[in-house]
Amino acid sequence: MKHTRKMIPLYTRLCFRRILTTKESFLLCNQRYSQSLKSNPSHQVLVSTTDDIYTNLALEEWLYEKENLTDKSILFMWQNKPSVVIGRHQNPWLECNVPRLRDCGIDLARRISGGGCVYHDLGNLNCSFLKAKPLYNRRQNLDLVVRAITSHWDVDLQVNVREDIVLEGLYKVSGTASKLGKHNTFHHFTLLHDVNVENLEMALESPMKMGVQSKATESTRSRIKNLSECDFTIDFMSLVDVIGHQFYKEAGVQGEIEWINPKDESIFPGVSEFRKLAEGWEWKFGKTPKFSTNRTFTSDKLGTELSLICNFEKGRIHKAEIVCDCSTTTVKDYTDTLQRELLGQRLCREDLNQVLKVHDLSHLVRHEQLVIEWINQCCVQALCTGV
Amino acid sequence: MATAVIGRCIFGQLNKLQKCKTIAKVTNIQCRNISISQRLLGVKYFTEKHEWVEVNGEVGTIGISEFAQDQLGEVVYVQLPEIDTELELGQEAGVLESVKAASEVYSPISGVVTEANTALEDAPKLVNDSCYEKGWLYKMTIREPTELDHLMKEEDYLKFIKD
């Protein structure tokens, strides 16, 4: 497929370049970071050596929760292999194509900051500015990045009123979100330099939107463009270099860009616990705000209609109402049993397949067999399409 | 020369009088503002993180202040603690997501959550529009009444945010 051919050379190229850099500096990076911790610099630029979304989000959260930012500001940058990241209060089933992500091996993650759903791959740079609360200023961070890029490349880049970074006045190249705590804050955003647009569109198209009512926060879709389309020399390494040095320059300090291993418990004790939570079903899906689905199915062939209403809480079926206008006792018993068995099931393939499995209906009259099979198919369509 | 000195003294006194009049005028206006705010605020205790707790018998109602909601921007989602959750003073109780950021809410006192404002599920903007009344966040028992002594009364809170 077109996009696969495009992805492989890019992935290999980026990996190769990253390996060259990490080979030079990886052996020293941990030592250097430990040393810099002791010298207590006022500004630090950290770049992750991993492309695993859960590991990177875990380190960001670790820095936010544990690091003393009273006299320090940190710029943490990283890239991920293909992933979809939703905001803290979003509904993954409505924001992206959950079954497709699973089948393609694309990770789904929920971050702790707000905002909308974004697709990441190695053509996207993530920047996170971690600062103490009095210094929290999103505009300042975005302006810094725009200055860094426009001073090195001839691109028309600006920050608009919504605090998006916009290319040529039209295309969004960045999505922003923040988290404010007691003392610490972070402001993070994506920067599209060479993301696979076809994969992005496929990943963010949900098959489960029909008939759904949701309290979750929704994304705002925009037209996008990659920075590399303006200048092919804009890539992960050059952006890290340019933005990292601009960060030090505007702070008026000398500093180096430090490559770090986010899994290193000796430097970040307890970070693996953050990662474990980030990867778990309960966090990714269980934190979904309440929503419901209301579907009606009609079969002219069978002369029957089915109504299915499901309420979901914490990613589980909280209430199910399945009503078929076929009045036989057998069908009524079947829908009652289904309602009972669906209660409390997680909205995931494994749990639903246990309940919506094919039964032995040979002892029933033909019409009842067909109706029950049809009811099952409708339930699969309403619930399983999205999982 | 004496005349000049006397003249300067009189002029100085007149200036002082003028300043006093101006200060009195400004103070008068400020006093009026404070008295109006007091009626709006009711009997509430405030934290430095801009949460408030209103005591009614053994139950405290928790919300965020006018200053906080203004800083937040339009609230789009409210994540509240579950009923029967035990909270310690200063512990994260919930999150307010606005178009600007996801901000943590910290419990001003210790106790157990008895009720959450479910109206905010459909109308999170109540936190902006009516932060002291309809936009309350949750209610809880007051395990340690002495914790209230460390919170600010409304006059002190208003001075605090001015600084």
Coordinates of C-alpha atoms in Angstrom, one line a residue:
Chain A
M1 CA 0.0 0.0 0.0
K2 CA 1.1 3.6 -0.7
H3 CA 1.4 4.7 2.8
T4 CA 3.2 1.6 4.0
R5 CA 5.9 2.1 1.3
K6 CA 6.2 5.7 2.5
M7 CA 6.4 4.7 6.1
I8 CA 9.1 2.1 6.0
P9 CA 11.9 4.3 4.5
L10 CA 11.0 7.1 6.9
Y11 CA 10.9 4.9 9.9
T12 CA 14.3 3.3 9.0
R13 CA 15.8 6.7 8.3
L14 CA 14.7 8.2 11.6
C15 CA 15.7 5.1 13.5
F16 CA 19.1 5.1 11.8
R17 CA 19.7 8.7 12.6
R18 CA 18.5 8.3 16.2
I19 CA 20.7 5.3 16.7
L20 CA 23.8 7.3 15.5
T21 CA 23.0 10.1 18.0
T22 CA 22.2 7.8 20.8
K23 CA 25.3 5.6 20.1
E24 CA 27.4 8.7 20.6
S25 CA 25.7 10.0 23.6
F26 CA 23.7 7.2 25.3
L27 CA 26.6 5.9 27.3
L28 CA 27.2 9.3 28.7
C29 CA 23.6 10.5 28.9
N30 CA 22.7 8.9 32.2
Q31 CA 25.9 10.0 33.7
R32 CA 25.5 13.5 32.4
Y33 CA 21.9 13.8 33.6
S34 CA 22.9 12.5 37.1
Q35 CA 25.7 15.1 37.1
S36 CA 23.4 17.9 36.0
L37 CA 20.9 17.0 38.7
K38 CA 23.7 17.5 41.3
S39 CA 24.7 20.9 39.8
N40 CA 21.0 21.9 39.9
P41 CA 20.7 23.9 36.7
S42 CA 17.9 26.4 36.3
H43 CA 17.0 25.1 32.8
Q44 CA 17.2 21.6 31.3
V45 CA 16.4 20.2 27.9
L46 CA 15.7 16.5 28.1
V47 CA 15.1 14.2 25.1
S48 CA 13.8 10.7 25.4
T49 CA 15.7 7.8 23.9
T50 CA 12.5 5.7 23.6
D51 CA 9.6 5.9 21.2
D52 CA 7.1 4.1 23.5
I53 CA 4.1 6.4 24.2
Y54 CA 3.4 4.9 27.7
T55 CA 7.0 5.3 28.8
N56 CA 7.2 8.9 27.6
L57 CA 3.9 9.9 29.2
A58 CA 5.0 8.2 32.4
L59 CA 8.2 10.2 32.6
E60 CA 6.4 13.4 31.9
E61 CA 4.0 12.6 34.7
W62 CA 6.9 11.7 36.9
L63 CA 8.6 15.0 36.3
Y64 CA 5.3 16.8 37.0
E65 CA 4.6 15.0 40.2
K66 CA 8.1 14.5 41.7
E67 CA 10.4 17.2 40.4
N68 CA 11.0 20.4 42.4
L69 CA 10.4 23.1 39.8
T70 CA 10.7 26.0 42.2
D71 CA 14.0 27.1 40.6
K72 CA 14.0 25.0 37.5
S73 CA 12.2 24.8 34.1
I74 CA 12.4 21.7 32.0
L75 CA 11.8 21.2 28.3
F76 CA 11.1 17.5 27.6
M77 CA 11.0 16.3 24.0
W78 CA 10.1 13.0 22.6
Q79 CA 8.7 11.1 19.6
N80 CA 6.5 8.0 19.5
K81 CA 5.9 5.1 17.1
P82 CA 2.4 5.2 15.8
S83 CA 0.0 6.0 18.7
V84 CA -3.3 7.8 19.3
V85 CA -3.4 10.0 22.4
I86 CA -6.7 11.2 23.9
G87 CA -7.3 13.9 26.4
R88 CA -8.1 13.2 30.1
H89 CA -11.9 13.3 29.7
Q90 CA -12.4 12.0 26.3
N91 CA -14.2 8.9 24.9
P92 CA -11.8 6.7 22.9
W93 CA -14.6 4.9 21.2
L94 CA -15.9 8.2 19.7
E95 CA -12.5 9.8 19.1
C96 CA -10.7 7.1 17.2
N97 CA -11.1 3.7 15.5
V98 CA -10.4 1.5 18.5
P99 CA -10.7 -1.9 16.7
R100 CA -8.5 -0.7 13.8
L101 CA -5.8 0.6 16.2
R102 CA -5.7 -2.8 17.9
D103 CA -5.5 -4.7 14.6
C104 CA -2.7 -2.4 13.3
G105 CA -0.7 -2.5 16.5
I106 CA -1.2 1.2 17.1
D107 CA -1.1 2.1 20.8
L108 CA -3.9 4.1 22.4
A109 CA -3.0 6.2 25.4
R110 CA -4.9 8.7 27.7
R111 CA -2.9 11.6 28.9
I112 CA -3.5 13.5 32.2
S113 CA -3.9 16.9 30.5
G114 CA -7.1 18.0 28.8
G115 CA -7.7 18.8 25.2
G116 CA -8.4 16.7 22.1
C117 CA -7.3 13.5 20.4
V118 CA -4.1 13.4 18.4
Y119 CA -2.3 10.9 16.2
H120 CA 1.5 10.5 16.8
D121 CA 4.1 8.8 14.7
L122 CA 7.8 9.4 14.2
G123 CA 6.9 12.4 12.1
N124 CA 5.6 14.2 15.1
L125 CA 7.7 15.9 17.8
N126 CA 6.2 16.3 21.3
C127 CA 7.3 19.2 23.4
S128 CA 6.5 19.5 27.1
F129 CA 7.4 22.6 29.1
L130 CA 7.4 21.9 32.8
K131 CA 7.4 24.9 35.0
A132 CA 6.4 26.1 38.5
K133 CA 2.9 27.6 38.6
P134 CA 3.9 31.3 38.6
L135 CA 5.8 30.8 35.4
Y136 CA 3.0 28.9 33.6
N137 CA 2.6 30.7 30.2
R138 CA 1.4 28.8 27.1
R139 CA 1.8 31.6 24.7
Q140 CA 5.4 32.2 25.8
N141 CA 6.3 28.5 25.0
L142 CA 4.5 28.5 21.7
D143 CA 6.2 31.8 20.7
L144 CA 9.6 30.4 21.6
V145 CA 9.1 27.4 19.3
V146 CA 7.9 29.6 16.5
R147 CA 10.9 31.9 16.9
A148 CA 13.2 28.9 17.0
I149 CA 11.8 27.4 13.7
T150 CA 11.4 30.7 11.8
S151 CA 14.9 31.8 12.6
H152 CA 16.3 28.6 11.0
W153 CA 13.9 27.9 8.2
D154 CA 11.9 30.1 5.8
V155 CA 8.4 29.0 6.9
D156 CA 5.3 31.1 7.5
L157 CA 4.5 30.0 11.1
Q158 CA 2.3 31.9 13.7
V159 CA 0.4 31.3 16.9
N160 CA -3.3 32.0 16.4
V161 CA -5.9 33.2 19.0
R162 CA -6.8 29.6 19.9
E163 CA -3.1 29.1 20.7
D164 CA -2.5 26.7 17.8
I165 CA 0.6 26.9 15.8
V166 CA -0.6 27.6 12.3
L167 CA 1.4 27.2 9.0
E168 CA 0.7 29.6 6.1
G169 CA -2.2 31.0 8.0
L170 CA -4.3 27.9 7.3
Y171 CA -2.9 24.6 8.4
K172 CA -2.7 23.5 12.0
V173 CA 0.7 21.9 12.8
S174 CA 0.3 21.7 16.6
G175 CA -2.3 20.7 19.2
T176 CA -1.8 22.0 22.7
A177 CA -2.9 20.9 26.2
S178 CA -1.9 21.6 29.8
K179 CA -2.1 20.4 33.4
L180 CA -2.1 22.6 36.4
G181 CA -1.2 21.2 39.9
K182 CA -0.5 22.6 43.3
H183 CA 3.0 23.8 42.5
N184 CA 3.9 22.3 39.2
T185 CA 2.4 22.7 35.7
F186 CA 3.1 21.4 32.3
H187 CA 2.2 22.6 28.8
H188 CA 2.7 20.1 26.0
F189 CA 2.0 20.1 22.4
T190 CA 2.6 18.2 19.2
L191 CA 4.5 19.5 16.2
L192 CA 3.8 17.8 12.8
H193 CA 6.9 17.7 10.7
D194 CA 6.4 14.5 8.7
V195 CA 3.4 12.6 10.0
N196 CA 1.7 10.0 7.8
V197 CA -1.6 11.8 7.0
E198 CA -3.4 8.7 5.6
N199 CA -2.7 6.8 8.8
L200 CA -3.8 9.8 10.8
E201 CA -7.2 10.0 9.0
M202 CA -7.8 6.3 9.3
A203 CA -6.9 6.2 13.0
L204 CA -9.1 9.1 14.0
E205 CA -12.3 8.0 12.2
S206 CA -14.6 6.4 14.7
P207 CA -17.1 3.7 13.6
M208 CA -19.1 3.9 16.8
K209 CA -20.6 7.4 16.6
M210 CA -24.1 6.5 15.4
G211 CA -26.8 6.9 18.1
V212 CA -24.3 7.8 20.8
Q213 CA -24.9 10.5 23.5
S214 CA -21.8 11.4 25.4
K215 CA -20.6 13.8 28.2
A216 CA -17.0 13.5 27.2
T217 CA -15.0 16.4 25.8
E218 CA -14.8 16.4 22.0
S219 CA -12.0 17.2 19.6
T220 CA -11.9 20.0 17.2
R221 CA -10.8 18.8 13.8
S222 CA -8.6 21.0 11.6
R223 CA -6.7 21.0 8.3
I224 CA -3.2 19.9 8.8
K225 CA 0.1 20.1 7.0
N226 CA 3.6 18.8 7.7
L227 CA 6.5 21.3 8.2
S228 CA 8.7 19.1 6.0
E229 CA 6.5 20.0 3.1
C230 CA 7.9 23.5 3.3
D231 CA 11.5 22.4 3.8
F232 CA 12.6 18.8 3.7
T233 CA 15.4 19.4 6.2
I234 CA 12.9 20.0 9.0
D235 CA 12.9 16.7 10.9
F236 CA 13.0 15.3 14.5
M237 CA 16.7 15.8 15.0
S238 CA 17.0 19.3 13.6
L239 CA 13.8 20.4 15.5
V240 CA 15.2 19.0 18.8
D241 CA 18.4 20.8 18.2
V242 CA 16.9 24.2 17.2
I243 CA 14.2 24.3 19.8
G244 CA 16.5 23.0 22.6
H245 CA 19.1 25.6 22.0
Q246 CA 16.4 28.4 21.7
F247 CA 15.2 27.3 25.1
Y248 CA 18.6 27.9 26.6
K249 CA 19.3 31.0 24.7
E250 CA 16.0 32.7 25.8
A251 CA 16.7 31.7 29.4
G252 CA 20.1 33.3 29.1
V253 CA 21.9 30.2 30.1
Q254 CA 24.4 27.7 28.7
G255 CA 23.2 24.2 28.5
E256 CA 23.3 20.9 26.6
I257 CA 20.6 18.8 25.1
E258 CA 20.5 15.7 27.3
W259 CA 19.3 12.3 26.0
I260 CA 17.8 10.3 28.8
N261 CA 16.3 6.8 29.3
P262 CA 12.9 7.3 30.7
K263 CA 12.9 3.8 32.1
D264 CA 15.9 4.3 34.3
E265 CA 14.7 3.8 37.9
S266 CA 18.0 4.9 39.4
I267 CA 17.4 8.4 38.0
F268 CA 13.5 8.4 38.1
P269 CA 12.6 6.1 41.0
G270 CA 9.0 4.9 40.7
V271 CA 8.6 5.8 37.0
S272 CA 7.7 2.3 36.1
E273 CA 4.6 2.5 38.3
F274 CA 3.4 5.4 36.3
R275 CA 4.0 3.4 33.1
K276 CA 2.1 0.4 34.4
L277 CA -1.0 2.6 35.1
A278 CA -0.7 4.4 31.8
E279 CA -0.9 1.1 29.9
G280 CA -3.7 -0.4 31.8
W281 CA -7.3 -0.8 30.5
E282 CA -8.8 0.9 33.6
W283 CA -6.9 4.1 32.8
K284 CA -7.3 4.1 29.0
F285 CA -10.9 3.0 28.8
G286 CA -12.2 2.9 32.4
K287 CA -11.8 6.7 32.8
T288 CA -14.3 7.4 30.0
P289 CA -17.1 9.8 31.1
K290 CA -20.6 8.4 31.0
F291 CA -22.2 7.8 27.6
S292 CA -25.0 5.9 26.1
T293 CA -26.0 4.4 22.8
N294 CA -29.6 4.2 21.4
R295 CA -30.0 2.1 18.3
T296 CA -33.1 0.8 16.4
F297 CA -32.8 -2.0 13.9
T298 CA -35.5 -3.1 11.5
S299 CA -35.8 -6.3 9.5
D300 CA -38.4 -6.3 6.8
K301 CA -37.6 -9.9 6.0
L302 CA -38.4 -11.1 9.5
G303 CA -41.0 -8.4 10.0
T304 CA -39.5 -7.3 13.3
E305 CA -37.9 -4.4 15.0
L306 CA -35.3 -4.2 17.8
S307 CA -34.4 -1.4 20.2
L308 CA -31.1 -1.4 22.0
I309 CA -30.3 1.2 24.7
C310 CA -27.1 0.8 26.6
N311 CA -25.7 3.1 29.3
F312 CA -21.9 3.0 29.9
E313 CA -20.1 4.0 33.0
K314 CA -16.3 3.6 33.5
G315 CA -16.1 1.8 30.2
R316 CA -18.6 -0.9 31.3
I317 CA -22.2 -1.6 30.5
H318 CA -24.1 0.0 33.4
K319 CA -27.6 -0.7 32.0
A320 CA -28.9 -2.5 28.9
E321 CA -32.4 -2.5 27.5
I322 CA -32.9 -4.8 24.6
V323 CA -36.5 -4.9 23.3
C324 CA -37.7 -6.9 20.3
D325 CA -41.3 -6.6 19.1
C326 CA -41.4 -10.4 18.3
S327 CA -43.7 -11.5 21.1
T328 CA -42.7 -15.2 21.6
T329 CA -41.6 -16.3 25.0
T330 CA -38.4 -17.8 23.7
V331 CA -37.3 -14.5 22.1
K332 CA -38.3 -12.6 25.2
D333 CA -36.3 -15.0 27.4
Y334 CA -33.3 -14.5 25.1
T335 CA -33.4 -10.7 25.3
D336 CA -33.8 -10.8 29.1
T337 CA -30.8 -13.1 29.4
L338 CA -28.7 -11.0 27.1
Q339 CA -29.6 -7.9 29.2
R340 CA -28.6 -9.6 32.4
E341 CA -25.4 -11.0 31.0
L342 CA -24.3 -7.8 29.4
L343 CA -24.5 -5.9 32.7
G344 CA -21.1 -5.0 34.1
Q345 CA -19.2 -6.2 31.0
R346 CA -16.3 -4.1 29.8
L347 CA -16.7 -2.6 26.4
C348 CA -14.0 -4.7 25.0
R349 CA -13.8 -7.6 22.5
E350 CA -12.9 -10.3 25.1
D351 CA -15.8 -9.5 27.4
L352 CA -18.5 -9.0 24.8
N353 CA -17.6 -12.1 22.8
Q354 CA -18.2 -14.2 25.9
V355 CA -21.8 -13.0 26.0
L356 CA -22.6 -12.5 22.3
K357 CA -21.4 -15.9 21.2
V358 CA -23.3 -18.1 18.8
H359 CA -25.7 -20.4 20.6
D360 CA -27.1 -23.8 19.6
L361 CA -30.6 -22.9 18.4
S362 CA -31.5 -26.2 16.6
H363 CA -34.2 -27.0 19.1
L364 CA -36.2 -23.8 18.2
V365 CA -38.6 -23.2 15.3
R366 CA -37.0 -21.7 12.2
H367 CA -38.5 -18.2 12.6
E368 CA -37.3 -17.9 16.2
Q369 CA -33.9 -19.1 15.2
L370 CA -33.6 -16.4 12.6
V371 CA -34.9 -13.7 15.0
I372 CA -32.4 -14.6 17.7
E373 CA -29.5 -14.8 15.3
W374 CA -30.6 -11.4 13.9
I375 CA -30.8 -9.9 17.4
N376 CA -27.3 -11.2 18.1
Q377 CA -26.0 -9.6 14.9
C378 CA -27.6 -6.3 15.8
C379 CA -26.0 -6.3 19.3
V380 CA -22.6 -7.1 17.7
Q381 CA -23.1 -4.2 15.3
A382 CA -24.1 -1.8 18.1
L383 CA -21.4 -2.8 20.6
C384 CA -18.6 -4.7 18.9
T385 CA -18.1 -2.5 15.9
G386 CA -16.3 -0.1 18.1
V387 CA -14.1 -2.6 20.0
Chain B
M1 CA 11.8 84.0 53.3
A2 CA 9.6 83.4 56.3
T3 CA 6.6 84.0 54.1
A4 CA 7.9 81.6 51.6
V5 CA 8.4 79.0 54.3
I6 CA 4.9 79.6 55.7
G7 CA 3.6 79.5 52.2
R8 CA 5.3 76.1 51.5
C9 CA 3.9 74.7 54.8
I10 CA 0.4 75.8 54.1
F11 CA 0.8 74.4 50.5
G12 CA 2.1 71.2 51.9
Q13 CA -0.8 70.9 54.3
L14 CA -3.3 71.6 51.6
N15 CA -1.7 68.9 49.5
K16 CA -2.0 66.5 52.4
L17 CA -5.6 67.4 52.9
Q18 CA -6.2 66.8 49.2
K19 CA -4.5 63.4 49.4
C20 CA -6.5 62.4 52.4
K21 CA -9.7 63.4 50.6
T22 CA -8.7 61.2 47.7
I23 CA -7.8 58.3 49.9
A24 CA -11.0 58.6 51.8
K25 CA -12.9 58.6 48.5
V26 CA -11.1 55.5 47.2
T27 CA -11.4 53.7 50.6
N28 CA -15.1 54.5 50.6
I29 CA -15.5 52.9 47.2
Q30 CA -13.4 49.9 48.2
C31 CA -15.4 49.5 51.4
R32 CA -18.6 49.5 49.4
N33 CA -17.1 46.8 47.1
I34 CA -16.1 44.6 50.0
S35 CA -19.5 44.9 51.7
I36 CA -21.2 43.9 48.4
S37 CA -18.8 41.0 48.0
Q38 CA -19.5 39.8 51.5
R39 CA -23.2 39.5 50.8
L40 CA -22.4 37.5 47.7
L41 CA -19.9 35.2 49.4
G42 CA -21.9 34.3 52.5
V43 CA -20.1 32.4 55.3
K44 CA -17.3 30.8 53.5
Y45 CA -13.7 29.8 54.3
F46 CA -11.1 30.1 51.6
T47 CA -7.8 28.4 50.7
E48 CA -4.7 29.8 49.0
K49 CA -5.5 27.5 46.1
H50 CA -8.8 29.4 45.7
E51 CA -11.2 26.7 46.9
W52 CA -13.9 27.6 49.4
V53 CA -15.8 25.6 52.0
E54 CA -19.2 26.6 53.4
V55 CA -20.2 25.1 56.7
N56 CA -23.7 24.0 57.4
G57 CA -23.9 22.0 60.5
E58 CA -21.7 18.9 60.0
V59 CA -21.5 19.2 56.3
G60 CA -19.2 21.3 54.2
T61 CA -19.9 22.4 50.6
I62 CA -16.9 22.9 48.4
G63 CA -16.4 25.1 45.4
I64 CA -14.0 27.4 43.7
S65 CA -13.8 31.2 43.9
E66 CA -14.7 33.8 41.4
F67 CA -11.0 34.5 40.9
A68 CA -10.3 30.9 40.2
Q69 CA -13.1 30.5 37.7
D70 CA -11.9 33.6 35.9
Q71 CA -8.4 32.3 35.7
L72 CA -9.6 28.9 34.4
G73 CA -11.6 30.1 31.5
E74 CA -14.7 28.3 30.3
V75 CA -15.1 25.0 32.1
V76 CA -15.9 22.1 29.7
Y77 CA -15.7 19.1 32.0
V78 CA -15.9 18.6 35.7
Q79 CA -14.4 15.4 37.3
L80 CA -15.7 15.1 40.8
P81 CA -14.9 12.6 43.6
E82 CA -17.1 9.6 44.2
I83 CA -19.5 9.5 47.1
D84 CA -17.9 7.8 50.2
T85 CA -14.4 8.8 49.1
E86 CA -12.2 9.7 52.1
L87 CA -10.3 12.9 51.4
E88 CA -7.4 14.4 53.4
L89 CA -6.8 18.1 53.6
G90 CA -4.9 19.1 50.5
Q91 CA -5.5 15.9 48.6
E92 CA -6.6 16.0 45.0
A93 CA -10.4 15.8 45.0
G94 CA -11.1 16.3 41.3
V95 CA -10.2 18.0 38.1
L96 CA -11.7 21.0 36.3
E97 CA -11.0 20.9 32.6
S98 CA -11.3 24.2 30.7
V99 CA -10.3 25.2 27.3
K100 CA -7.0 26.4 28.7
A101 CA -6.0 23.5 31.0
A102 CA -6.9 20.6 33.2
S103 CA -6.6 22.0 36.8
E104 CA -6.6 19.9 39.9
V105 CA -9.0 20.8 42.8
Y106 CA -7.7 20.2 46.3
S107 CA -9.9 19.4 49.3
P108 CA -9.8 22.3 51.7
I109 CA -10.6 20.0 54.7
S110 CA -10.6 16.3 55.6
G111 CA -13.7 14.2 55.6
V112 CA -15.8 11.9 53.5
V113 CA -17.6 12.9 50.3
T114 CA -21.4 12.8 50.8
E115 CA -22.7 14.3 47.6
A116 CA -21.4 15.4 44.2
N117 CA -23.1 18.2 42.1
T118 CA -24.4 16.1 39.2
A119 CA -25.8 19.2 37.5
L120 CA -22.3 19.9 36.4
E121 CA -22.3 16.7 34.2
D122 CA -24.7 18.5 31.8
A123 CA -23.8 22.0 32.6
P124 CA -20.1 22.4 33.5
K125 CA -20.3 26.1 32.8
L126 CA -22.2 26.6 36.0
V127 CA -18.8 26.7 37.7
N128 CA -18.1 29.9 35.7
D129 CA -21.6 31.4 35.9
S130 CA -22.4 30.7 39.5
C131 CA -19.3 29.6 41.3
Y132 CA -20.7 30.3 44.8
E133 CA -24.2 28.9 44.4
K134 CA -25.2 26.6 41.6
G135 CA -21.6 25.8 40.6
W136 CA -20.7 24.1 43.9
L137 CA -18.6 20.9 43.4
Y138 CA -19.2 18.4 46.2
K139 CA -20.2 18.1 49.8
M140 CA -18.4 16.3 52.6
T141 CA -18.3 15.6 56.3
I142 CA -16.1 17.8 58.4
R143 CA -13.8 15.4 60.3
E144 CA -11.5 18.0 61.9
P145 CA -13.4 21.3 62.5
T146 CA -10.1 22.8 63.7
E147 CA -8.8 22.7 60.1
L148 CA -11.2 25.6 59.4
D149 CA -9.1 27.8 61.7
H150 CA -6.3 27.7 59.2
L151 CA -8.4 28.9 56.3
M152 CA -9.1 32.5 55.3
K153 CA -12.3 34.3 56.0
E154 CA -13.7 36.2 53.0
E155 CA -12.1 39.6 53.9
D156 CA -8.7 38.0 54.2
Y157 CA -9.1 36.1 51.0
L158 CA -10.0 39.3 49.1
K159 CA -6.9 40.9 50.4
F160 CA -4.9 37.8 49.5
I161 CA -6.0 37.9 45.8
K162 CA -5.4 41.6 45.6
D163 CA -1.7 40.9 46.5

